[in-house]
PDB file of C-alpha atoms and ligand atoms in Angstrom:
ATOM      1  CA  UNK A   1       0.399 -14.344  24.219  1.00  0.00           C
ATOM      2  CA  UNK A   2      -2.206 -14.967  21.628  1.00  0.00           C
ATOM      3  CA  UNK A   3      -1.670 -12.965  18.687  1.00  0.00           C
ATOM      4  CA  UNK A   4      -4.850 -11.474  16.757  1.00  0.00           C
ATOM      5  CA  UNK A   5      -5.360 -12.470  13.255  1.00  0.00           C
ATOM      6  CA  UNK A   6      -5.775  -9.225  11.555  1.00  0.00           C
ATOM      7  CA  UNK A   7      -5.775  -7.877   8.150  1.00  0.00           C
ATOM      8  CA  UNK A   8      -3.930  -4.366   7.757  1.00  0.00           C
ATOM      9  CA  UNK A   9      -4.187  -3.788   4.074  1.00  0.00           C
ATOM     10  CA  UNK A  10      -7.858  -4.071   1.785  1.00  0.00           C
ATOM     11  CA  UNK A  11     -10.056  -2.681  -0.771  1.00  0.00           C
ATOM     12  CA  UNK A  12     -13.646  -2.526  -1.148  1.00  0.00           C
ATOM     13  CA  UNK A  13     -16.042  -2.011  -4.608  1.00  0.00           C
ATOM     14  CA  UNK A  14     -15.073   1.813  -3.911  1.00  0.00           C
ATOM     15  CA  UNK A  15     -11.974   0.902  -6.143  1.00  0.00           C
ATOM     16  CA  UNK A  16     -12.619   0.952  -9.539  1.00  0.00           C
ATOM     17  CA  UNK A  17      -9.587  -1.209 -10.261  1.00  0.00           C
ATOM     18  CA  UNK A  18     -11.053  -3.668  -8.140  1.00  0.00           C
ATOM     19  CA  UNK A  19     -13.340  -6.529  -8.689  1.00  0.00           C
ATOM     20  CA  UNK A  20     -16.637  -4.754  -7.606  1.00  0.00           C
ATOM     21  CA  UNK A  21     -17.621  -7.056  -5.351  1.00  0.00           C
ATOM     22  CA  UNK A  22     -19.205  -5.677  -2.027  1.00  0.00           C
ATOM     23  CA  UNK A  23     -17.137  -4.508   0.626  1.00  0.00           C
ATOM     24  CA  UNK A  24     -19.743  -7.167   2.874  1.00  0.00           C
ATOM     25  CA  UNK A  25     -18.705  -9.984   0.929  1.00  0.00           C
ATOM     26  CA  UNK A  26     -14.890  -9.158   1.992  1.00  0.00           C
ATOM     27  CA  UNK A  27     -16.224  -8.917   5.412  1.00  0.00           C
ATOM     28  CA  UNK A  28     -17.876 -11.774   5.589  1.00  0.00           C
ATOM     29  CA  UNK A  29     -14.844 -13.996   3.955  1.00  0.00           C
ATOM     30  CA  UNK A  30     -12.534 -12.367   6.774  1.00  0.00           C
ATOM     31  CA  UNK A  31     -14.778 -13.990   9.367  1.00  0.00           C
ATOM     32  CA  UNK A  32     -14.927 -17.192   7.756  1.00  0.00           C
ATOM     33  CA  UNK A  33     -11.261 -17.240   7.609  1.00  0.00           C
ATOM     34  CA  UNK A  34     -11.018 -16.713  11.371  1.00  0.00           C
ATOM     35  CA  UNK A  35      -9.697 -12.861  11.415  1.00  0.00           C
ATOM     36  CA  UNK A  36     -10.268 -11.211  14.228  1.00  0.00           C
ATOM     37  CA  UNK A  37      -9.457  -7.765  13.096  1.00  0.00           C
ATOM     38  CA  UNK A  38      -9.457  -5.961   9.753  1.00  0.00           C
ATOM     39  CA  UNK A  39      -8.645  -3.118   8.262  1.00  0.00           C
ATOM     40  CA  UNK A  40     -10.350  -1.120   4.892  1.00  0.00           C
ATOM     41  CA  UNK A  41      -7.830   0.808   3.419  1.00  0.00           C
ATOM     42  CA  UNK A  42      -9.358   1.937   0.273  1.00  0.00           C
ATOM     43  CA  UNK A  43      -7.105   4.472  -1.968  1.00  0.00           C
ATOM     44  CA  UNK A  44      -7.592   8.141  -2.047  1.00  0.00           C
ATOM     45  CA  UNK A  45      -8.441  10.140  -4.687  1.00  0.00           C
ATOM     46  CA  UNK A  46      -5.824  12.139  -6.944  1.00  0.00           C
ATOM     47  CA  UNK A  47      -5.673  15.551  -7.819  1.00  0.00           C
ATOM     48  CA  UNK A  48      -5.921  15.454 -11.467  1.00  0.00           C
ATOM     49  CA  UNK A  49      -2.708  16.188 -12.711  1.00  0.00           C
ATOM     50  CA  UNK A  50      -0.986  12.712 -11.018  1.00  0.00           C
ATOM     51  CA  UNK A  51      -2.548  10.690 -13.341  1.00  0.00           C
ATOM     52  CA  UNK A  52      -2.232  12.601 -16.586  1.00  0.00           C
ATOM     53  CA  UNK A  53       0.097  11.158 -18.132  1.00  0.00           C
ATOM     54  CA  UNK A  54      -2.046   7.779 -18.757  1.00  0.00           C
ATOM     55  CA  UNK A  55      -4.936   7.535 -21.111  1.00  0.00           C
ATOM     56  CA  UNK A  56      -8.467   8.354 -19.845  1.00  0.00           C
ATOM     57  CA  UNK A  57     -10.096   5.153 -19.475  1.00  0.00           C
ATOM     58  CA  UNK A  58      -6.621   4.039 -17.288  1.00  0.00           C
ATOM     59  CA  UNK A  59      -6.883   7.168 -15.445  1.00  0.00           C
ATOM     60  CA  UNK A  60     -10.307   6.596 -14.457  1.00  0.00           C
ATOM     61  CA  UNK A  61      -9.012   2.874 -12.881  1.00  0.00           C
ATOM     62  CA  UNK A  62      -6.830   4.886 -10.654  1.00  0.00           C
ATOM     63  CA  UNK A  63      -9.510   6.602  -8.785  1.00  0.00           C
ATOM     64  CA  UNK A  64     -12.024   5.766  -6.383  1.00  0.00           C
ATOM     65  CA  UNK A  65     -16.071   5.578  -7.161  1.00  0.00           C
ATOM     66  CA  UNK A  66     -16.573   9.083  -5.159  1.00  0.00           C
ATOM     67  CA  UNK A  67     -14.008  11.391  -5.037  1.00  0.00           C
ATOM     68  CA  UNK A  68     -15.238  13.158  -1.845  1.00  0.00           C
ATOM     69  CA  UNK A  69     -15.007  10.048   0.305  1.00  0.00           C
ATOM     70  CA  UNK A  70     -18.317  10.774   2.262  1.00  0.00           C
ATOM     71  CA  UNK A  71     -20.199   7.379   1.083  1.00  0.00           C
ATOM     72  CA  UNK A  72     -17.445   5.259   1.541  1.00  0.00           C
ATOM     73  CA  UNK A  73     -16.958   6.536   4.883  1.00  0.00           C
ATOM     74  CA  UNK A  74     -20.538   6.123   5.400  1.00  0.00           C
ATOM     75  CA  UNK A  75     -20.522   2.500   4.442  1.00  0.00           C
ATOM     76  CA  UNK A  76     -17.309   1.547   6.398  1.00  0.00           C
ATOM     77  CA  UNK A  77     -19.262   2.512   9.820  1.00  0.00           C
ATOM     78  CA  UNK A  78     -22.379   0.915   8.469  1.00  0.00           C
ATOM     79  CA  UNK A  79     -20.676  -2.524   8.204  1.00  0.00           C
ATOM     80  CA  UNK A  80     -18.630  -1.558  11.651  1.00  0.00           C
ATOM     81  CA  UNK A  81     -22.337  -1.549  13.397  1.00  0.00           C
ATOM     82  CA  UNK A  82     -23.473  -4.545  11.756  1.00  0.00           C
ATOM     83  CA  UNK A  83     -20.112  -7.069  12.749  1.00  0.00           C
ATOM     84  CA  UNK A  84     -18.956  -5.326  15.670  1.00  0.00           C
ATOM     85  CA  UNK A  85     -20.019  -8.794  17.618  1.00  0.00           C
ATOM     86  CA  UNK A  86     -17.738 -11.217  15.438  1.00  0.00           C
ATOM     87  CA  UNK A  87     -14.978  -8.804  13.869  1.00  0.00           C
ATOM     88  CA  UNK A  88     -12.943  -5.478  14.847  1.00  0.00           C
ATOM     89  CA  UNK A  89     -13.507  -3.370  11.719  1.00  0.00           C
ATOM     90  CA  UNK A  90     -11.032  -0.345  11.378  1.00  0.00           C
ATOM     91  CA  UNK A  91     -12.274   2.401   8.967  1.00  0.00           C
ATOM     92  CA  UNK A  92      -9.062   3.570   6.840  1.00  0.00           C
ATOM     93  CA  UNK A  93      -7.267   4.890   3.961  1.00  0.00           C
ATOM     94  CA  UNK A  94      -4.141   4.034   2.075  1.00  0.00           C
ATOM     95  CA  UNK A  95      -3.110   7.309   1.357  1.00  0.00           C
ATOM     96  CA  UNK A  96      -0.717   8.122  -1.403  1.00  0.00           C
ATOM     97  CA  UNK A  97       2.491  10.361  -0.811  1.00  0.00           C
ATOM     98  CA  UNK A  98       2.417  12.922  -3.655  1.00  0.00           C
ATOM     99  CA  UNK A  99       5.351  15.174  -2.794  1.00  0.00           C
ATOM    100  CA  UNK A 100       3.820  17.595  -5.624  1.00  0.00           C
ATOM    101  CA  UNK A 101       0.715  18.173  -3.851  1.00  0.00           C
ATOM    102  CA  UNK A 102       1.659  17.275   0.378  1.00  0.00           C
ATOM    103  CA  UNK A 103      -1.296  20.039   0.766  1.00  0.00           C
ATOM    104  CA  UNK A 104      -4.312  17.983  -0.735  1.00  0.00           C
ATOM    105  CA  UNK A 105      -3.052  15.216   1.130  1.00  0.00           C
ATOM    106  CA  UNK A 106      -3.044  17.007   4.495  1.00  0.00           C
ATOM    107  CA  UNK A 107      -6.635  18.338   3.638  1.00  0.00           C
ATOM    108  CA  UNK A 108      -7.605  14.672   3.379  1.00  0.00           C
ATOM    109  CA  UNK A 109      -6.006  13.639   6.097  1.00  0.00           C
ATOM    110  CA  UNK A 110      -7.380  17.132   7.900  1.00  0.00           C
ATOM    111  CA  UNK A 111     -11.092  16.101   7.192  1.00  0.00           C
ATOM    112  CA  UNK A 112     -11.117  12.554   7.879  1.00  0.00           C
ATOM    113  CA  UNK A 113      -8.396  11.936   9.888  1.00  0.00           C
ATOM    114  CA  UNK A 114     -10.667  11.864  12.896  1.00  0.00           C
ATOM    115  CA  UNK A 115     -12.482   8.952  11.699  1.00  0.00           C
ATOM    116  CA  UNK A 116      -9.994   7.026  10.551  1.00  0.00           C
ATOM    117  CA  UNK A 117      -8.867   4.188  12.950  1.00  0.00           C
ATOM    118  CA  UNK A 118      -5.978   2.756  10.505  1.00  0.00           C
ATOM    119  CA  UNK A 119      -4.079   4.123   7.552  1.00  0.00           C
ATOM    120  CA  UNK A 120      -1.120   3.158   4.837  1.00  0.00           C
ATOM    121  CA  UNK A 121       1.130   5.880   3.737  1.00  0.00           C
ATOM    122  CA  UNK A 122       1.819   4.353   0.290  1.00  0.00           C
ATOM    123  CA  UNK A 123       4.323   5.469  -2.485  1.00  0.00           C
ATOM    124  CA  UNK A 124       2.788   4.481  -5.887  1.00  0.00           C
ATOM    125  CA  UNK A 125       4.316   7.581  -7.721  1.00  0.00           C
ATOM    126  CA  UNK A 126       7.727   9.140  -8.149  1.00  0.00           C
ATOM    127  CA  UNK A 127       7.698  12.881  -8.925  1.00  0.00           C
ATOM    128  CA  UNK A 128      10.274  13.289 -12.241  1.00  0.00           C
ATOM    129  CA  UNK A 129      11.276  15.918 -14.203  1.00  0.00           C
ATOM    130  CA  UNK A 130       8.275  14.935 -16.296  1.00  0.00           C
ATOM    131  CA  UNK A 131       5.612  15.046 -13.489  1.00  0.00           C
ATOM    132  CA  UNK A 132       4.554  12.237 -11.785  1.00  0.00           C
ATOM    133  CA  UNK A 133       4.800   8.544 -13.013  1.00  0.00           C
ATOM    134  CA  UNK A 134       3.211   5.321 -11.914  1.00  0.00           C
ATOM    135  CA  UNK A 135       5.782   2.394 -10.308  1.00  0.00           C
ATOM    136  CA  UNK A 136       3.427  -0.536 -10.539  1.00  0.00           C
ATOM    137  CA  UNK A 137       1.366  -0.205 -13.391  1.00  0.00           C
ATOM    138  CA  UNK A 138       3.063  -2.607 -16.339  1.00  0.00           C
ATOM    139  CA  UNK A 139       6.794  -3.717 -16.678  1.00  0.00           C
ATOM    140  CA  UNK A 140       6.312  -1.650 -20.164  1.00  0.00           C
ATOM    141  CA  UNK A 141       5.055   1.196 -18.246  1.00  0.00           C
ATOM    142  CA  UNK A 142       7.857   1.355 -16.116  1.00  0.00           C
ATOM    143  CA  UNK A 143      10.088   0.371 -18.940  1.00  0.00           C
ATOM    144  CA  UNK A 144       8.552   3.265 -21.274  1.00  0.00           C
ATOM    145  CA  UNK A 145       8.147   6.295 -18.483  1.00  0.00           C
ATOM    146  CA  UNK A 146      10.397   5.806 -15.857  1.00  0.00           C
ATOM    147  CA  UNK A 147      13.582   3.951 -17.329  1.00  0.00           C
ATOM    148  CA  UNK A 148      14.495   7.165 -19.685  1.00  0.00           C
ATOM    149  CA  UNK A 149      14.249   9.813 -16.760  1.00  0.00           C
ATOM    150  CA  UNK A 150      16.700   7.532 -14.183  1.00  0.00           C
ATOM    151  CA  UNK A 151      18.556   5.322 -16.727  1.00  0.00           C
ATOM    152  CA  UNK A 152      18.490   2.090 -14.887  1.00  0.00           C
ATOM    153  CA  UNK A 153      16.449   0.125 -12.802  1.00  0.00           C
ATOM    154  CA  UNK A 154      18.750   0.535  -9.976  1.00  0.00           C
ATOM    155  CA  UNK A 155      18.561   4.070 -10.533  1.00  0.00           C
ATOM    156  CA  UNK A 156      14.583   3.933  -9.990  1.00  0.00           C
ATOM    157  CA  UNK A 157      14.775   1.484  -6.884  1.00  0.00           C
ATOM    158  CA  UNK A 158      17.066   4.013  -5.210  1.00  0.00           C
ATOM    159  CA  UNK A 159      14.867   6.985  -5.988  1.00  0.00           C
ATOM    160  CA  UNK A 160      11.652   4.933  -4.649  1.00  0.00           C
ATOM    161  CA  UNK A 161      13.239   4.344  -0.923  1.00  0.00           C
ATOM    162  CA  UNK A 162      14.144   7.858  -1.109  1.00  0.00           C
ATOM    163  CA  UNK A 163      11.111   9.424  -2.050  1.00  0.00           C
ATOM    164  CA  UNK A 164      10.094   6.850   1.453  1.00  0.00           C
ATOM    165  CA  UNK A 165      12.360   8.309   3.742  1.00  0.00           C
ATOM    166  CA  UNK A 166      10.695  11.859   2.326  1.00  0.00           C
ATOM    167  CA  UNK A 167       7.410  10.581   3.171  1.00  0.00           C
ATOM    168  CA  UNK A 168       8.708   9.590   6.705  1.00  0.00           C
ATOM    169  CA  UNK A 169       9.759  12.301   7.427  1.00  0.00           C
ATOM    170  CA  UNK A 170       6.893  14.839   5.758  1.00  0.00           C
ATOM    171  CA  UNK A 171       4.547  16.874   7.922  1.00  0.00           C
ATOM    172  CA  UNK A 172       0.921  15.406   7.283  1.00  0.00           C
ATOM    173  CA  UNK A 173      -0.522  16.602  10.102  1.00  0.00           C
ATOM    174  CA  UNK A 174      -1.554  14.259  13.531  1.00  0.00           C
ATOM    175  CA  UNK A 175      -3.401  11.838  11.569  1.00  0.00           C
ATOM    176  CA  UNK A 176      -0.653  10.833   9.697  1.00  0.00           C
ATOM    177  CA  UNK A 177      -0.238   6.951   8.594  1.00  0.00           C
ATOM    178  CA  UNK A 178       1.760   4.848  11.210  1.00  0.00           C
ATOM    179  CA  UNK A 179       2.432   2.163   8.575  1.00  0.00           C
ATOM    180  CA  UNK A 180       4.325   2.085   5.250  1.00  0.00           C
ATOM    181  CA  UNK A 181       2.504   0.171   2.654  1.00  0.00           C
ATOM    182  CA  UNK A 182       4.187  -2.241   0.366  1.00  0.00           C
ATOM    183  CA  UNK A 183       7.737  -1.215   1.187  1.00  0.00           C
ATOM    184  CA  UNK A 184       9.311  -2.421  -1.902  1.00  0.00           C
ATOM    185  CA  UNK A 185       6.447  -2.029  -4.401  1.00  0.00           C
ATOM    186  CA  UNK A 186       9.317  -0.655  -6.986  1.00  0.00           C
ATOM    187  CA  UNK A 187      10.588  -4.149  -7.174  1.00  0.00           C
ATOM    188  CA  UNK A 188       7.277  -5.828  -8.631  1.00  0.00           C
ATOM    189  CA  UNK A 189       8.260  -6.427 -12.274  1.00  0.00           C
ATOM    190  CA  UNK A 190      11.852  -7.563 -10.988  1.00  0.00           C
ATOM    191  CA  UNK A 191      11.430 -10.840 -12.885  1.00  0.00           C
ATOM    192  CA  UNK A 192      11.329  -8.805 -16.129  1.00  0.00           C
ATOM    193  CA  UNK A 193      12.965  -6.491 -15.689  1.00  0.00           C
ATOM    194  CA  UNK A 194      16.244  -7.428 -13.628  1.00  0.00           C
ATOM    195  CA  UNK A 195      15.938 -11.214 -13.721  1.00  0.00           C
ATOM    196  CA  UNK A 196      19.255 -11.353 -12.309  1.00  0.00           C
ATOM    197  CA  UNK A 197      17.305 -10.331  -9.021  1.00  0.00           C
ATOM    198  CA  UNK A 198      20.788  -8.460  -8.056  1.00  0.00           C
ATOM    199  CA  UNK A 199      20.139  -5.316  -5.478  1.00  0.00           C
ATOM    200  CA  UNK A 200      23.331  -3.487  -4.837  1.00  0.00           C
ATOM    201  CA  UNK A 201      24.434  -2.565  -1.857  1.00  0.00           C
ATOM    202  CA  UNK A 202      23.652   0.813  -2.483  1.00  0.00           C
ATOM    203  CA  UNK A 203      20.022  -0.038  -2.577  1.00  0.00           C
ATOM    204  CA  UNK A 204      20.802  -1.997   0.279  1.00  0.00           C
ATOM    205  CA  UNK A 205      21.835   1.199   2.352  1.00  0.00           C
ATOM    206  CA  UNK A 206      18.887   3.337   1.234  1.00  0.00           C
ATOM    207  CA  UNK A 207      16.487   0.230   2.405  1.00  0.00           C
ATOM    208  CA  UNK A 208      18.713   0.253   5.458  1.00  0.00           C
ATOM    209  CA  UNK A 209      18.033   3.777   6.064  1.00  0.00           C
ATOM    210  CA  UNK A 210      13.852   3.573   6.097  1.00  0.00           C
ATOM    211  CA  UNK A 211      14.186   0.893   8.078  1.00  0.00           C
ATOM    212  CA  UNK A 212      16.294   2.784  10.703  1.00  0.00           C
ATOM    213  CA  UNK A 213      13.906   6.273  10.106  1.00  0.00           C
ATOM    214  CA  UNK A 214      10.561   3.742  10.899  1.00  0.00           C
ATOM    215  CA  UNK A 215      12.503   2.101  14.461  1.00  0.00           C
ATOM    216  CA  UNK A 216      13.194   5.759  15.086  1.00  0.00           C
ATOM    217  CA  UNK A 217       9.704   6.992  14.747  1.00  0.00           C
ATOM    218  CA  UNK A 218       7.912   4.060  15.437  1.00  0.00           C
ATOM    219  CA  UNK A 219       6.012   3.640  12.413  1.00  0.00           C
ATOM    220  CA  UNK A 220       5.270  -0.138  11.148  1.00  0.00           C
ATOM    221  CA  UNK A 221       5.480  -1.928   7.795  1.00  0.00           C
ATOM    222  CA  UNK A 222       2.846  -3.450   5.802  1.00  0.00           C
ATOM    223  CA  UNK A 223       3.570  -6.741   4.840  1.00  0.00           C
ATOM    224  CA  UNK A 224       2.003  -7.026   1.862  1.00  0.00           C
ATOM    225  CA  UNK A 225       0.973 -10.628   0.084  1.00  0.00           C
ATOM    226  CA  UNK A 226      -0.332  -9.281  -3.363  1.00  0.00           C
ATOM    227  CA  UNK A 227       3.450  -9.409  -4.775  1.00  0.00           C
ATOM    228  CA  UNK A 228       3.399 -13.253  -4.238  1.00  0.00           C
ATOM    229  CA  UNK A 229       0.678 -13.743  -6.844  1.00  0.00           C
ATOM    230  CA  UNK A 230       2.207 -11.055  -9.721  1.00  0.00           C
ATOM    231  CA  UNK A 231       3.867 -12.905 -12.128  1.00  0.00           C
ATOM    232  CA  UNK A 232       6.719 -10.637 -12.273  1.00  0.00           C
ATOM    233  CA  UNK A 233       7.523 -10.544  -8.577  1.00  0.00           C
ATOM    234  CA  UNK A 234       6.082 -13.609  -7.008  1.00  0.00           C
ATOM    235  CA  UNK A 235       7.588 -12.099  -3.808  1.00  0.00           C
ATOM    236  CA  UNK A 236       6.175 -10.490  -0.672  1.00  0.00           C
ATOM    237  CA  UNK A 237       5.916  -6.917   0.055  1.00  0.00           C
ATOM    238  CA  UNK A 238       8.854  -6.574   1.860  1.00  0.00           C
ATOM    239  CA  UNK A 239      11.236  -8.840   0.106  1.00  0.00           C
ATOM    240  CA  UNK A 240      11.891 -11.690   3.073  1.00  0.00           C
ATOM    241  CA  UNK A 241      15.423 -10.666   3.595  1.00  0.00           C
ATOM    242  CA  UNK A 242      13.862  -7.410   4.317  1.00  0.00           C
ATOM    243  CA  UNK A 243      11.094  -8.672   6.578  1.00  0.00           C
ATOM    244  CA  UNK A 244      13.747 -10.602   8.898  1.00  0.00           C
ATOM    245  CA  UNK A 245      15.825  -7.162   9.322  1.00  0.00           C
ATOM    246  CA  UNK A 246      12.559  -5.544  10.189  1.00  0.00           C
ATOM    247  CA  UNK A 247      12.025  -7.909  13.081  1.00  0.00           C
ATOM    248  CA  UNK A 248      15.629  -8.083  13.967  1.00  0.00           C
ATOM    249  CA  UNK A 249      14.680  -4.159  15.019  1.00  0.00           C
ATOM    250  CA  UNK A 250      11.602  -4.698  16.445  1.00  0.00           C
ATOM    251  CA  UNK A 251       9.446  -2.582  13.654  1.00  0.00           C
ATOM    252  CA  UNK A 252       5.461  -3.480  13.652  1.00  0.00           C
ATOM    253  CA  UNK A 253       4.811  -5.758  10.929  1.00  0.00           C
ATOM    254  CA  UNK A 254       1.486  -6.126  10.199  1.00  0.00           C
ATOM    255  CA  UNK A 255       0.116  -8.336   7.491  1.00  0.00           C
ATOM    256  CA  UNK A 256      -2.094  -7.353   4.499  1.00  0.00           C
ATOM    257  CA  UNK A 257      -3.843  -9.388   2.241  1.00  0.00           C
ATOM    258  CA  UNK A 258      -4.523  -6.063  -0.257  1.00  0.00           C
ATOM    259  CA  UNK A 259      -6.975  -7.680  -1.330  1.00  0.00           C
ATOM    260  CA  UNK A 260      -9.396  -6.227  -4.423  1.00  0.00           C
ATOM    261  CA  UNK A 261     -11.582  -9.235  -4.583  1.00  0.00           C
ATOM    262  CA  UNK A 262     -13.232 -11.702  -2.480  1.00  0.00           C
ATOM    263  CA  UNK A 263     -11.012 -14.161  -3.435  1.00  0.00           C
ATOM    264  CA  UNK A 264      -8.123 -12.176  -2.038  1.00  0.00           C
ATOM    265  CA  UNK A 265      -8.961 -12.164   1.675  1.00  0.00           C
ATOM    266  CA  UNK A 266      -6.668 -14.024   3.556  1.00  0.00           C
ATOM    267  CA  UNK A 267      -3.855 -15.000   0.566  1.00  0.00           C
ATOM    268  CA  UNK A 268      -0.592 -15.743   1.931  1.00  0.00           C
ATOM    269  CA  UNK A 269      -1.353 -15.954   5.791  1.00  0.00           C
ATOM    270  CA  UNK A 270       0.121 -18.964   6.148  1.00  0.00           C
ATOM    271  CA  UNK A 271       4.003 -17.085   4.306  1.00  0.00           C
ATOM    272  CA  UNK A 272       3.012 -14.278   7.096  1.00  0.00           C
ATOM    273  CA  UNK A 273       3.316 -16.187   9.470  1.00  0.00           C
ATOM    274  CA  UNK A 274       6.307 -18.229   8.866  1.00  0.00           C
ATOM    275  CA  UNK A 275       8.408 -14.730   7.577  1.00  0.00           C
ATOM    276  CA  UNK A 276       6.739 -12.869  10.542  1.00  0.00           C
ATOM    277  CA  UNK A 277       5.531 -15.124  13.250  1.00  0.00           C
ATOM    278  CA  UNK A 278       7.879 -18.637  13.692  1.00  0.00           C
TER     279      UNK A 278
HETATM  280 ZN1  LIG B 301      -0.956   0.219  -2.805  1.00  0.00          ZN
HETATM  281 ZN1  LIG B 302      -3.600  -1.383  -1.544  1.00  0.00          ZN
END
């Protein structure tokens, strides 16, 4: 069986931590690079208070260009018409699980879930006692906002594949992601801040249980190549050891470049396919 080369996970210019560049430009690398399918999975906006804790011109990188969606939606199916001869474009979102606000995400998903043809349900935030903080922004971020709240690192990694298995199991409505995005993006600045690289095997369990909650419902994993080229992780999305349990059970594994710039499309195929397809 020939397998499709396919992209699950990118952003366009609609990003405004991204590089700008066209969402054509992406498009156009992705064919050059031989990818027969490909996915644009640009973020969705916030509710205001998520981000609030960050100063303004950082809050403002969070977000995307239009917060009502409608232009990049109309752009997506422009490009769709233009290269539906030489590549499968799938209009999508990687939508955020905010367990503070699960009704503004169903709305979203409500309104444009019918267009959609691909989606990430993504965990960038935990919800503390102190509102919502980013997992992924800075090693001092995470050192300054969410080592207080949980104590330890270990203490954060277990809340993150809990706050998963929520998000697994949450009602979003029937346009509801079928993928998990960047399973263990809490584990990105684990070269500064638990250079040991230990995970204990209570971590071990919790990871054990997503895994076992996405067999059971059928929902795939994201495996993500933008950890390989952060200097603090330098590690796919799943960690590899995760990856080969994944398979072991038979869970989708699709990869994804997440790329922000031009330059991105396509990083790491060639570490997909030796975790995912040898
Ligand atoms: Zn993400
Ligand atoms: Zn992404």
């Amino acid at each position: 069986m020939k397998l499709i080369k396919r992209d699950g996970h990118t952003h366009t210019h609609f990003c405004l931590h991204g590089s700008g560049e066209e969402a054509e430009a992406f498009v156009v690398k992705a064919i050059a690079e031989g990818f027969e399918e490909y996915s644009f999975t640009e973020h969705i906006p916030l509710p205001a208070g998520v981000t609030n804790s960050y100063p303004q011109e950082i809050r403002e990188t969070f977000t995307i260009i239009d917060d009502d969606l409608d232009p990049y939606m109309r752009e997506m199916e422009r490009l769709q018409k233009k290269y539906r001869d030489r590549i499968k474009l799938n209009i999508g979102l990687e939508v955020d699980y905010l367990p503070n606000d699960l009704s503004f995400v169903k709305e979203i998903l409500r309104e444009y879930g019918p267009y959609l043809q691909d989606s990430l349900l993504s965990v960038h935030f935990l919800y503390t006692t102190e509102g919502y903080k980013c997992v992924d922004f800075s090693p001092e971020d995470f050192q300054e906002k969410l080592l207080p709240l949980y104590g330890t690192y270990e203490e954060v990694q277990l809340e993150y594949y809990r706050t998963i298995q929520e998000a697994l199991a949450a009602d979003l409505g029937p346009y509801k992601p079928r993928r998990i995005g960047h399973l263990n993006l809490c584990n990105k600045f684990q070269h500064a801040l638990n250079p040991q690289g230990s995970l204990s095997e209570e971590v071990k369990v919790e990871i054990r249980k997503v895994l076992g909650l996405l067999k059971e419902k059928g929902v795939g994993l994201d495996v993500n190549m933008a950890g390989l080229f952060k200097e603090h992780c330098r590690e796919t999305y799943p960690s590899p050891w995760i990856i080969q349990e994944a398979r072991e059970l038979g869970i989708p594994l699709v990869y994804g470049s997440d790329a922000h710039s031009v330059e991105d499309v396509g990083r790491g195929y060639d570490t997909f396919r030796k975790l995912v397809l040898e």
